[in-house]
Tab-separated table of C-alpha atoms in Angstrom:
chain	number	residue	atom	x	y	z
A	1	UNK	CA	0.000	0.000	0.000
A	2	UNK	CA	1.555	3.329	-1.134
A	3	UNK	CA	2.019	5.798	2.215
A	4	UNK	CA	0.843	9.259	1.915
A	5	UNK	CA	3.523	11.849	1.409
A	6	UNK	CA	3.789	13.546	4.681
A	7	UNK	CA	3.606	10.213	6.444
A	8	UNK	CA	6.980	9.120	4.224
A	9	UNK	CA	8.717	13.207	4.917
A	10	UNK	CA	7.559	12.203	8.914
A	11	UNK	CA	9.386	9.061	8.625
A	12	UNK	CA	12.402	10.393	6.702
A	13	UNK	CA	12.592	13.482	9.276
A	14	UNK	CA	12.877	10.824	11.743
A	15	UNK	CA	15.165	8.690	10.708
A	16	UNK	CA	17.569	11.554	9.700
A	17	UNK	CA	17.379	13.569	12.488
A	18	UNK	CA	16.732	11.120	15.675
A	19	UNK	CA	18.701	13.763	18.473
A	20	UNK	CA	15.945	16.815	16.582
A	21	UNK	CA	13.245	14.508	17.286
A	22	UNK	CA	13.958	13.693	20.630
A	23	UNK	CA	14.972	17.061	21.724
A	24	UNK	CA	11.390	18.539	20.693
A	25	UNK	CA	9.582	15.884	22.763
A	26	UNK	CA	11.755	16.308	25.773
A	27	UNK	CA	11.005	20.629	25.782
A	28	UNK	CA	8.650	20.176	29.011
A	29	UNK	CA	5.655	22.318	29.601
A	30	UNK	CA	3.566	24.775	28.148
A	31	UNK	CA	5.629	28.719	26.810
A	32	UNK	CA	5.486	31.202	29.468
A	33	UNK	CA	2.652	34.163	30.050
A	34	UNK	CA	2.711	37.541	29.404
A	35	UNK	CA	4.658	39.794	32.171
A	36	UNK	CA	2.511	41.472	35.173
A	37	UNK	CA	0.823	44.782	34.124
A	38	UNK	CA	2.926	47.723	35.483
A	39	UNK	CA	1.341	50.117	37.176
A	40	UNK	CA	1.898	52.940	39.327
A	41	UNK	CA	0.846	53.467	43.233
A	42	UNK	CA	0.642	56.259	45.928
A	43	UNK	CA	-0.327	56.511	49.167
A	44	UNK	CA	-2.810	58.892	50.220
A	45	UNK	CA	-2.052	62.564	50.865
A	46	UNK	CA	-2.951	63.683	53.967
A	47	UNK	CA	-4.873	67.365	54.998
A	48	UNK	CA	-6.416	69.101	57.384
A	49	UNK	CA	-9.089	70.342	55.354
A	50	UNK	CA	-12.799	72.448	55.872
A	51	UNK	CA	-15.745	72.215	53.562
A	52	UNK	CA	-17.403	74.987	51.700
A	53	UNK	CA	-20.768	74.920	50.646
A	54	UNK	CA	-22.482	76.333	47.704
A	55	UNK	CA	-24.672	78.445	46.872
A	56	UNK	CA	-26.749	80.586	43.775
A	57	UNK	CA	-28.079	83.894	44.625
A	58	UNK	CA	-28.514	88.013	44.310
A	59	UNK	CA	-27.298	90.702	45.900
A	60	UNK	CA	-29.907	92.879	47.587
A	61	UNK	CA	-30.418	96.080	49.165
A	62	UNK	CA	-30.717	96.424	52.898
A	63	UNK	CA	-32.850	99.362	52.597
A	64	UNK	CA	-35.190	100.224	49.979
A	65	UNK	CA	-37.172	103.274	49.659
A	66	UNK	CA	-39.906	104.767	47.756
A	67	UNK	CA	-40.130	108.388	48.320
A	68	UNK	CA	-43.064	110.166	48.620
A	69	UNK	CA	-43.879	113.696	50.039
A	70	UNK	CA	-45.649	114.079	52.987
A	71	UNK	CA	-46.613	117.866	51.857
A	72	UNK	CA	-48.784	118.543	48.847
A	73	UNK	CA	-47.981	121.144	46.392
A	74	UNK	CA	-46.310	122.171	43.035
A	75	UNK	CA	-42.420	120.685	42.728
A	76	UNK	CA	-40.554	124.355	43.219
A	77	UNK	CA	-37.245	122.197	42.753
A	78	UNK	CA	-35.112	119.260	42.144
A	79	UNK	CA	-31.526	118.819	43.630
A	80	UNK	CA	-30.161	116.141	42.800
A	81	UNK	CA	-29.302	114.452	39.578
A	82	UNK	CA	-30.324	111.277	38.110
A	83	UNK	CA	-28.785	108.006	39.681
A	84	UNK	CA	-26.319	109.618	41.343
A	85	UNK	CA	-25.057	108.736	45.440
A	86	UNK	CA	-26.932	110.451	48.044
A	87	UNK	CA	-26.608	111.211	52.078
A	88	UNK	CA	-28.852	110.628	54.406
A	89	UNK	CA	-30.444	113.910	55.089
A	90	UNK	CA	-29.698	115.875	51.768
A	91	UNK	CA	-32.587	117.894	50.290
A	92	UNK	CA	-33.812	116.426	46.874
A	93	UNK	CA	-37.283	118.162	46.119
A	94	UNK	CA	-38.623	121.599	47.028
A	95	UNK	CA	-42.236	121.855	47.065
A	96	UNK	CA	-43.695	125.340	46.554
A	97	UNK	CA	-43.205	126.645	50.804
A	98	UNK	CA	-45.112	129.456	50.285
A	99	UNK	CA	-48.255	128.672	51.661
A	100	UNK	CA	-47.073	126.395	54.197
A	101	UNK	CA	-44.879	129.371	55.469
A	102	UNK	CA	-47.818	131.643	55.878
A	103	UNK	CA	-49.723	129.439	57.895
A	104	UNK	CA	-47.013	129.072	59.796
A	105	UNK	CA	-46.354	132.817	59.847
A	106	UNK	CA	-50.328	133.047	61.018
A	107	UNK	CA	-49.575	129.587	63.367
A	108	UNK	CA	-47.092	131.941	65.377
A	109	UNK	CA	-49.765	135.483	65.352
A	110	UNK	CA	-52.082	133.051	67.027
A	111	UNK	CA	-49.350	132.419	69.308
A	112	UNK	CA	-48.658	135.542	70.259
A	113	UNK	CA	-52.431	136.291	70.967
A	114	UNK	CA	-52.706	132.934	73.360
A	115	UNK	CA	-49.762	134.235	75.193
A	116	UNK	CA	-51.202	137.602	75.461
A	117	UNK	CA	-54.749	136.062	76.447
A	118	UNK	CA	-52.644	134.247	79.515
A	119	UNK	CA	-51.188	137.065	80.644
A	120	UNK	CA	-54.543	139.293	80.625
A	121	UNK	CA	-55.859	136.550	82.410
A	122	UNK	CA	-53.097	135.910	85.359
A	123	UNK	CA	-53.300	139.786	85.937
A	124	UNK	CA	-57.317	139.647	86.139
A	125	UNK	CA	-57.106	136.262	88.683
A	126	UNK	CA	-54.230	138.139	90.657
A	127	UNK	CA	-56.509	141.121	91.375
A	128	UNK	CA	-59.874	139.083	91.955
A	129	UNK	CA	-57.717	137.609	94.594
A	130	UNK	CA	-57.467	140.462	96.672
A	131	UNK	CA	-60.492	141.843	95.589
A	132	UNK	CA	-61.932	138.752	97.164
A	133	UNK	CA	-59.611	138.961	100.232
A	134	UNK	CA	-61.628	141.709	100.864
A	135	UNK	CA	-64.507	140.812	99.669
A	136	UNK	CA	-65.467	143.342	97.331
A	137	UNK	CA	-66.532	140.407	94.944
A	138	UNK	CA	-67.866	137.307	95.279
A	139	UNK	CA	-66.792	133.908	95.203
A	140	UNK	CA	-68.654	133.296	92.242
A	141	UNK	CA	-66.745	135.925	90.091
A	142	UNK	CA	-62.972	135.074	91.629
A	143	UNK	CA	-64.136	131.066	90.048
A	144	UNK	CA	-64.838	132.307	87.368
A	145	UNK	CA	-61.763	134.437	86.216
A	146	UNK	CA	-59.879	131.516	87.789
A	147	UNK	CA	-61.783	129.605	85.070
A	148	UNK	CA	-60.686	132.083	82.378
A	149	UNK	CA	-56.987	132.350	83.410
A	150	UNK	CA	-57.112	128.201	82.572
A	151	UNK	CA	-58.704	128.893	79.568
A	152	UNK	CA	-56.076	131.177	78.254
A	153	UNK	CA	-53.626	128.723	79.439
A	154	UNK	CA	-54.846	125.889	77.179
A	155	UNK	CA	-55.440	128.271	73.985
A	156	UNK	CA	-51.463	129.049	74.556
A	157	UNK	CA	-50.976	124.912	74.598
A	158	UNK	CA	-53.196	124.491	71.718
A	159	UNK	CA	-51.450	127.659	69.561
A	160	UNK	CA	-47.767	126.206	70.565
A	161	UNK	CA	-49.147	122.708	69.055
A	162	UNK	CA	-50.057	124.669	65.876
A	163	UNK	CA	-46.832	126.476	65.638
A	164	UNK	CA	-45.115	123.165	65.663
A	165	UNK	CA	-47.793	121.561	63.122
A	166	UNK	CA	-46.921	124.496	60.713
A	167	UNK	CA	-43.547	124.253	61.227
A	168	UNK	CA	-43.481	120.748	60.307
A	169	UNK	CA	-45.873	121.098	57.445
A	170	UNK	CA	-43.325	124.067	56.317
A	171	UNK	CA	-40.182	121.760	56.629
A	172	UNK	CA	-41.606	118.975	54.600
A	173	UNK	CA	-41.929	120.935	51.769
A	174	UNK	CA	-38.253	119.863	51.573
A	175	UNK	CA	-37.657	116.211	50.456
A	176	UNK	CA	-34.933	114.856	52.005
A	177	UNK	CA	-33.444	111.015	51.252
A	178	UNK	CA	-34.091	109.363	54.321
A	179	UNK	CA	-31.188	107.079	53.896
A	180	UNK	CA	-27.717	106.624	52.149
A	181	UNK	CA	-27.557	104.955	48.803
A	182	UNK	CA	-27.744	105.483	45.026
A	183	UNK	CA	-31.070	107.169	43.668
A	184	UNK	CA	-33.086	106.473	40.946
A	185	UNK	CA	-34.178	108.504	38.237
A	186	UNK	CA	-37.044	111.506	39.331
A	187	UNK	CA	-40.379	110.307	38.706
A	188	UNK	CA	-41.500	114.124	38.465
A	189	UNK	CA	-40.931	117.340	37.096
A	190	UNK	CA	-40.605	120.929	38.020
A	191	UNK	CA	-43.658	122.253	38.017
A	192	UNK	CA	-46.123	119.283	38.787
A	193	UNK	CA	-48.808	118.801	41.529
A	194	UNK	CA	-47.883	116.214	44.070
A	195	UNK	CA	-50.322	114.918	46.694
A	196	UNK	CA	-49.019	114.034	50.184
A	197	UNK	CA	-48.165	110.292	50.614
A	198	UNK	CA	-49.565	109.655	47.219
A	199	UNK	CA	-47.150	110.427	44.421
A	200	UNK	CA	-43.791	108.354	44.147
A	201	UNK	CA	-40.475	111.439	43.664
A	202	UNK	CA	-38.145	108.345	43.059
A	203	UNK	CA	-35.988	105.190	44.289
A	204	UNK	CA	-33.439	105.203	46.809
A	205	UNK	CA	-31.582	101.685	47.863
A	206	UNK	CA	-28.650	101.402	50.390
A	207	UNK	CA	-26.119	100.281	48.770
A	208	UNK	CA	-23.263	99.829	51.488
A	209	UNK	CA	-23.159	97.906	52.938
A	210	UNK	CA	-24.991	95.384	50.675
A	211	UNK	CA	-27.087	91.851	51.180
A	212	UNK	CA	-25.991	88.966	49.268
A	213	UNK	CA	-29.400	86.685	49.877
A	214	UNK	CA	-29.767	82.923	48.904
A	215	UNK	CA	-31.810	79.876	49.770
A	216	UNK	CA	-30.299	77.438	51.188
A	217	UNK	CA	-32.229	73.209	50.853
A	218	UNK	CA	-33.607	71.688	53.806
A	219	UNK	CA	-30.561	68.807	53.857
A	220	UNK	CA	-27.965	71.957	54.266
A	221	UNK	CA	-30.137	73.302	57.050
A	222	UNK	CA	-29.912	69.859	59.371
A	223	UNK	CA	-26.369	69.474	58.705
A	224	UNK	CA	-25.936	72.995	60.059
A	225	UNK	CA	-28.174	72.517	62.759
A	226	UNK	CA	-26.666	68.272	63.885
A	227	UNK	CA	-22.866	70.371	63.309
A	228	UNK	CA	-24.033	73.400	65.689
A	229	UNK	CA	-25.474	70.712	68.392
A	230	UNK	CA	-21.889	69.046	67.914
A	231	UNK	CA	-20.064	71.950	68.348
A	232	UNK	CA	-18.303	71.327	64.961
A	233	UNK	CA	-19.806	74.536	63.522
A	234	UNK	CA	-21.773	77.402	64.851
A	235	UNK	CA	-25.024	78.082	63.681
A	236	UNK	CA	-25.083	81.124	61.100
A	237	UNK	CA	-27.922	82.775	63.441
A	238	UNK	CA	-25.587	83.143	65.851
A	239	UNK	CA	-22.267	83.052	64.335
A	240	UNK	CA	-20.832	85.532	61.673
A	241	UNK	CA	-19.626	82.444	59.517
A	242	UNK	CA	-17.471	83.379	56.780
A	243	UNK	CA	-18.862	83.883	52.909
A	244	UNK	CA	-16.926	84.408	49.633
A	245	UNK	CA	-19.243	85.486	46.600
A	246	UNK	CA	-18.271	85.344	42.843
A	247	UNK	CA	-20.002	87.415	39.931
A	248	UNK	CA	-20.903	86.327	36.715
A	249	UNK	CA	-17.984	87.003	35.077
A	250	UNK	CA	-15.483	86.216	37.820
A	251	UNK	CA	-13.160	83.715	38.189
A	252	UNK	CA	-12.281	83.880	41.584
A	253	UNK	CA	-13.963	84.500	45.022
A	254	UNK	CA	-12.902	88.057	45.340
A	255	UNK	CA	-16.308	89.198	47.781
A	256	UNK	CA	-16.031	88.830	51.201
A	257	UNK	CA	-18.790	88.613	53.940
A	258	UNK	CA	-20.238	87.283	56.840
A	259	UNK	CA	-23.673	85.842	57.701
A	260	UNK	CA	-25.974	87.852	59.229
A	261	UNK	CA	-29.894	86.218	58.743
A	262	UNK	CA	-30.842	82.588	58.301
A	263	UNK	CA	-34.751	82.659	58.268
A	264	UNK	CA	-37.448	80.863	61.171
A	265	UNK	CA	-39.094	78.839	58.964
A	266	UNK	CA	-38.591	76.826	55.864
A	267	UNK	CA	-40.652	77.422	52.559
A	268	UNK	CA	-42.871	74.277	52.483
A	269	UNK	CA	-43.114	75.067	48.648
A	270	UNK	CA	-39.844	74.981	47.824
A	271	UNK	CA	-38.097	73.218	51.199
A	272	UNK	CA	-35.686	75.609	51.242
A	273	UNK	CA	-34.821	78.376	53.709
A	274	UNK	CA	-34.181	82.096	53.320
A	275	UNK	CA	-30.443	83.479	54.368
A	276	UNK	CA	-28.815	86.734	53.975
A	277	UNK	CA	-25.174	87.615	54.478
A	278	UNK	CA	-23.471	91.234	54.667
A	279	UNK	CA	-20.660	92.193	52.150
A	280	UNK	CA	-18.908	95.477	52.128
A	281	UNK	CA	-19.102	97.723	49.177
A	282	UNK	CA	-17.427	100.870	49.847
A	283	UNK	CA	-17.364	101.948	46.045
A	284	UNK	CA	-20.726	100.704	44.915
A	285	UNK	CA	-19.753	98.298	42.734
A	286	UNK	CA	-22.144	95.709	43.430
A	287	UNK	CA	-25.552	96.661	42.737
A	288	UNK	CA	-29.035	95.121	44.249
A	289	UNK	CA	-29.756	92.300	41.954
A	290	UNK	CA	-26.801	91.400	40.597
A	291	UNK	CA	-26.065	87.623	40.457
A	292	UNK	CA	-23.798	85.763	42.234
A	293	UNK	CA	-22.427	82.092	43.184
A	294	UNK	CA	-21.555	82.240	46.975
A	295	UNK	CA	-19.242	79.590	49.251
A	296	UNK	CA	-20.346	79.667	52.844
A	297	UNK	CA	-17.960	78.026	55.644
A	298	UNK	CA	-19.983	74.250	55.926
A	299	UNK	CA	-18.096	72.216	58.015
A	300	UNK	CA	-15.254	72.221	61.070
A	301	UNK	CA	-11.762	71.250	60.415
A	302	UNK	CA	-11.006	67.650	59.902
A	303	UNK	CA	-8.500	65.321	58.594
A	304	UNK	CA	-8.959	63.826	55.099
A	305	UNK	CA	-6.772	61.551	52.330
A	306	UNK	CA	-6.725	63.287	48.912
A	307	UNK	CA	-6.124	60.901	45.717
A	308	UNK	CA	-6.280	62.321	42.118
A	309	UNK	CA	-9.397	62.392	40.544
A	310	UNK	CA	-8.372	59.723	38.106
A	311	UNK	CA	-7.726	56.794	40.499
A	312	UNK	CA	-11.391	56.648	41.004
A	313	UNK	CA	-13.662	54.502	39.112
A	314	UNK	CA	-17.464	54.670	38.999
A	315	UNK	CA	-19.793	51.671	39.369
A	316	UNK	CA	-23.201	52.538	39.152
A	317	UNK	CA	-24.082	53.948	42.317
A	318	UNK	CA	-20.279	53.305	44.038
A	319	UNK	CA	-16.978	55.048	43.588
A	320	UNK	CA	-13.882	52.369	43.505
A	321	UNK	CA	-10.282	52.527	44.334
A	322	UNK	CA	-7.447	49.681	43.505
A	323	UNK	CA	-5.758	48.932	46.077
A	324	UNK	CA	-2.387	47.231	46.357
A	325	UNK	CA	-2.321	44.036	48.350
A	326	UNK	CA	0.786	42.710	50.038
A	327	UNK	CA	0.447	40.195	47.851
A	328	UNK	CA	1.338	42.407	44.844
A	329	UNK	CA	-2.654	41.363	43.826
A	330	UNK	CA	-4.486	44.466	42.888
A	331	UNK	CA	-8.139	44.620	45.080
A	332	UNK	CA	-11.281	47.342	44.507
A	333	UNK	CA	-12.531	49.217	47.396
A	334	UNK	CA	-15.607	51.161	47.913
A	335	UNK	CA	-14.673	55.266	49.188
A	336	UNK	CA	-17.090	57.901	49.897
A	337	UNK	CA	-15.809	60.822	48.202
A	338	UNK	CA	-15.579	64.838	49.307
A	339	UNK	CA	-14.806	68.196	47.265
A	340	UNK	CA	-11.621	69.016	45.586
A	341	UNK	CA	-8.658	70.303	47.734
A	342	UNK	CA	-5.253	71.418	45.918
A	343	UNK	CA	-5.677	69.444	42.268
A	344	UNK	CA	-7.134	66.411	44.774
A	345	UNK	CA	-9.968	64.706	45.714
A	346	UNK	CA	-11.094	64.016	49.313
A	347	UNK	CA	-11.585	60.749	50.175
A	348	UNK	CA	-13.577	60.769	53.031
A	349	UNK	CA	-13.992	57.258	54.044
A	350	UNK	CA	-12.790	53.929	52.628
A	351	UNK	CA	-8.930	54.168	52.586
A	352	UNK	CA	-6.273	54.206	55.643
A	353	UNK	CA	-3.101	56.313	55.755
A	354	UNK	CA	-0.638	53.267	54.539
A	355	UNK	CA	-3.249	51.924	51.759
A	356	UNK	CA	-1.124	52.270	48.328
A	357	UNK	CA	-3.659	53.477	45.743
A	358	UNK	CA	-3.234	52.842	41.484
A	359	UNK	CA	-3.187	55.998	40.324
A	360	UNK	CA	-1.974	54.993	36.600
A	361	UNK	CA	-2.573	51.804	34.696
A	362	UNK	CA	-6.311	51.396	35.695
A	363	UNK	CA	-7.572	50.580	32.287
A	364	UNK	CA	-6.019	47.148	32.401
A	365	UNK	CA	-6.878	45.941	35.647
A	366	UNK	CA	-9.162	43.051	36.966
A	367	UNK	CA	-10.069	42.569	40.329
A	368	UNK	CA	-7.970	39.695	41.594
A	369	UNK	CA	-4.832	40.596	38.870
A	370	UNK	CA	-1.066	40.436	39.740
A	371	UNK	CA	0.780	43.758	39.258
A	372	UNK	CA	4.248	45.066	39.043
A	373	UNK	CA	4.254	48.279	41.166
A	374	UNK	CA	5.931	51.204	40.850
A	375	UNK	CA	5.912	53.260	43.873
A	376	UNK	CA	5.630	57.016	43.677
A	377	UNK	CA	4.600	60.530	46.111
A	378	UNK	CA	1.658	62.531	45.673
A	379	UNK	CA	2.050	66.297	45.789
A	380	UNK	CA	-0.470	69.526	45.059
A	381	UNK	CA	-1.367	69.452	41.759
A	382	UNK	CA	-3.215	73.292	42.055
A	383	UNK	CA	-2.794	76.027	44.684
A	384	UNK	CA	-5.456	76.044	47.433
A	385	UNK	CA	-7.509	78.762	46.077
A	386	UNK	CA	-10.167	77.745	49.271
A	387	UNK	CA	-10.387	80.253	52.482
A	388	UNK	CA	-9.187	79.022	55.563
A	389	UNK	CA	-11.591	78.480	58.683
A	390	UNK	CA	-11.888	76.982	62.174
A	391	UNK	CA	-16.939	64.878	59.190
A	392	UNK	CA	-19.815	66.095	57.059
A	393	UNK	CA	-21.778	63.125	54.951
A	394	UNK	CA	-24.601	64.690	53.396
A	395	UNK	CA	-25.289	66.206	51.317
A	396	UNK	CA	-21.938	66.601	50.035
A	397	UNK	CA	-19.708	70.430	49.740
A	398	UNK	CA	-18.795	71.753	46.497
A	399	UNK	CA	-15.220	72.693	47.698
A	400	UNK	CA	-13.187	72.405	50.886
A	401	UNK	CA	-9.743	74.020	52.029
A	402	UNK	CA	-6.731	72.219	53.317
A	403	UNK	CA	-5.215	74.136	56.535
């Protein structure tokens, strides 16, 4: 029977080559596996760090007025111009004083007769007095000059009351701005009718110092309240805690305040309470209504681990960190996670101080897989742009600041 080809170049192999033949079967054992995964480790860097919380809202003035006269009249003048900074106290309007300033010209005539009414009187009771001493009048008639000399004592009361009434009525025929601030534009002319309490001059708001006023959600307002009761925190009703604000087009937290307000009650519409805080503004730069995102001072100083943000890994609802095993096995663990601190992120529970953390290399790791580990430091990655101040869970801060 004729062999098949590659059963007669087997055979011929063989026989030529016995020591090849036997030297492939004696190899022993499967080729070796691909070299450990390199990655590299950290430990945790440590802080002392303090959380800042959050918050959206608009600056507001403390005092806002709407003028109206309490004299009615023709506008005789306007002092002030539109939008400009006003004093407590500085005249704005003149309404026409001319008839107020005659009443009170005929205010003080009726003064003068009251007073001379008194004194007629006194001088008719002082000689009914002796008269009666020696009784060349009656009883009757002394009581009743005594009667008249009270009279004329209570029409001088009543004409000193009018004096003052006129003289008021003739000073509030100038408008004066009740408070400091910026005013609005006039809302009348020279010339026009105004009725007391009744027509609107203009606008004044205080303007320094001004309100920066936010709401702040019911979860903030028991972690305040649980961190107060601790003594972690004052309360901001009876603490100035610090604030920093930002403006729209701001980059930093250049605004500085302090609380002042946190509202009794909560809005059961919106569960949120109502908070105010007090920020300097010496050159009127901030203006009521103006927007702003605020940081307010949310937790007490405590110690924290900071990892970079890339050496945590989401799964679903969890946040994951390798960790190296002593072992050289690379093992996920669960950490609760804080704001950012230097370039860093807190890690707030779930690692120890000696726990060596991947920071590079995570794409290619299983739980359970050998590594080769390269051991390096963790430093700052960004300046701590956070204010200083003197273990919150939820809800979480927006920033914190390592001290």
């Amino acid at each position: 029977m004729r062999q098949p080809p590659f059963v007669r170049l087997a055979c011929l192999v063989s026989a030529l080559s016995p020591v090849l033949v036997v030297g492939g079967c004696s190899s022993g054992g499967p080729p070796p596996g691909p070299p450990p995964t390199v990655v590299t480790v950290a430990v945790p860097l440590q802080r002392d760090v303090v959380n800042w919380d959050e918050y959206i809202g608009r600056f507001e003035a403390p005092q806002d007025v709407e003028l109206r006269p309490r004299a009615s009249g023709a506008i005789d003048q306007i002092l002030f111009a539109d939008g400009q900074r006003v004093q407590q106290g500085q005249p704005l309007f003149i309404i026409d004083p001319r008839p107020y300033r005659a009443a009170y010209d005929q205010a003080r005539a009726q003064l003068g007769r009251a007073q001379a009414s008194v004194t007629n009187a006194e001088s008719e009771l002082a000689r009914a007095k002796t008269l009666l001493e020696s009784q060349a009048i009656s009883r009757e008639e002394f009581e009743t000059r005594e009667a008249a000399a009270r009279t004329a004592i209570a029409d001088l009361a009543a004409a000193r009351a009018q004096v003052r009434t006129a003289a008021l009525n003739l000073g509030f025929t100038v408008v004066r701005a009740p408070i400091s601030g910026r005013i609005s534009d006039r809302r009348v002319s020279r010339g026009n009718l105004v009725q007391d309490g009744q027509t609107v001059l203009t606008r004044i708001v205080s303007i320094d110092p001004i309100w920066f006023t936010f709401d702040g959600a019911e979860s903030f307002y028991l972690k305040y309240l649980r961190e107060d009761a601790s003594g972690e925190r004052r309360s901001s009703r009876d603490a100035p805690n610090p604030i920093e604000i930002q403006l729209a087009d701001e980059t930093g937290f250049r605004w500085k305040g302090r609380m002042a307000f946190v509202d009794n009650a909560i809005d059961t519409n919106s569960g949120t309470i109502r908070a105010h805080a007090v920020v300097a503004n010496p050159t009127g730069f901030l203006t009521p209504g103006l927007f702003g995102r605020a940081r307010l001072l949310g937790s007490g100083t405590y110690r924290a681990m900071l990892v970079p943000d890339e050496a945590i890994l989401a799964d679903q609802t969890r946040k994951l960190v390798y960790v190296l095993a002593a072992d050289s096995t690379v093992v996920p663990r669960p950490v609760v996670t804080g704001p950012p601190v230097e370039g860093l992120r807190v890690v707030r529970e779930g690692l120890k101080p000696s726990d060596k953390i991947v920071i590079n290399g995570l794409t290619r790791l299983q739980p359970g897989m050998k590594v080769q580990a390269n051991l390096t430091k963790l430093t700052p990655r960004a300046p701590d742009t956070a204010p200083g101040a003197p273990t919150v869970t939820t809800p979480p801060s927006a920033e914190a600041k390592a001290s």
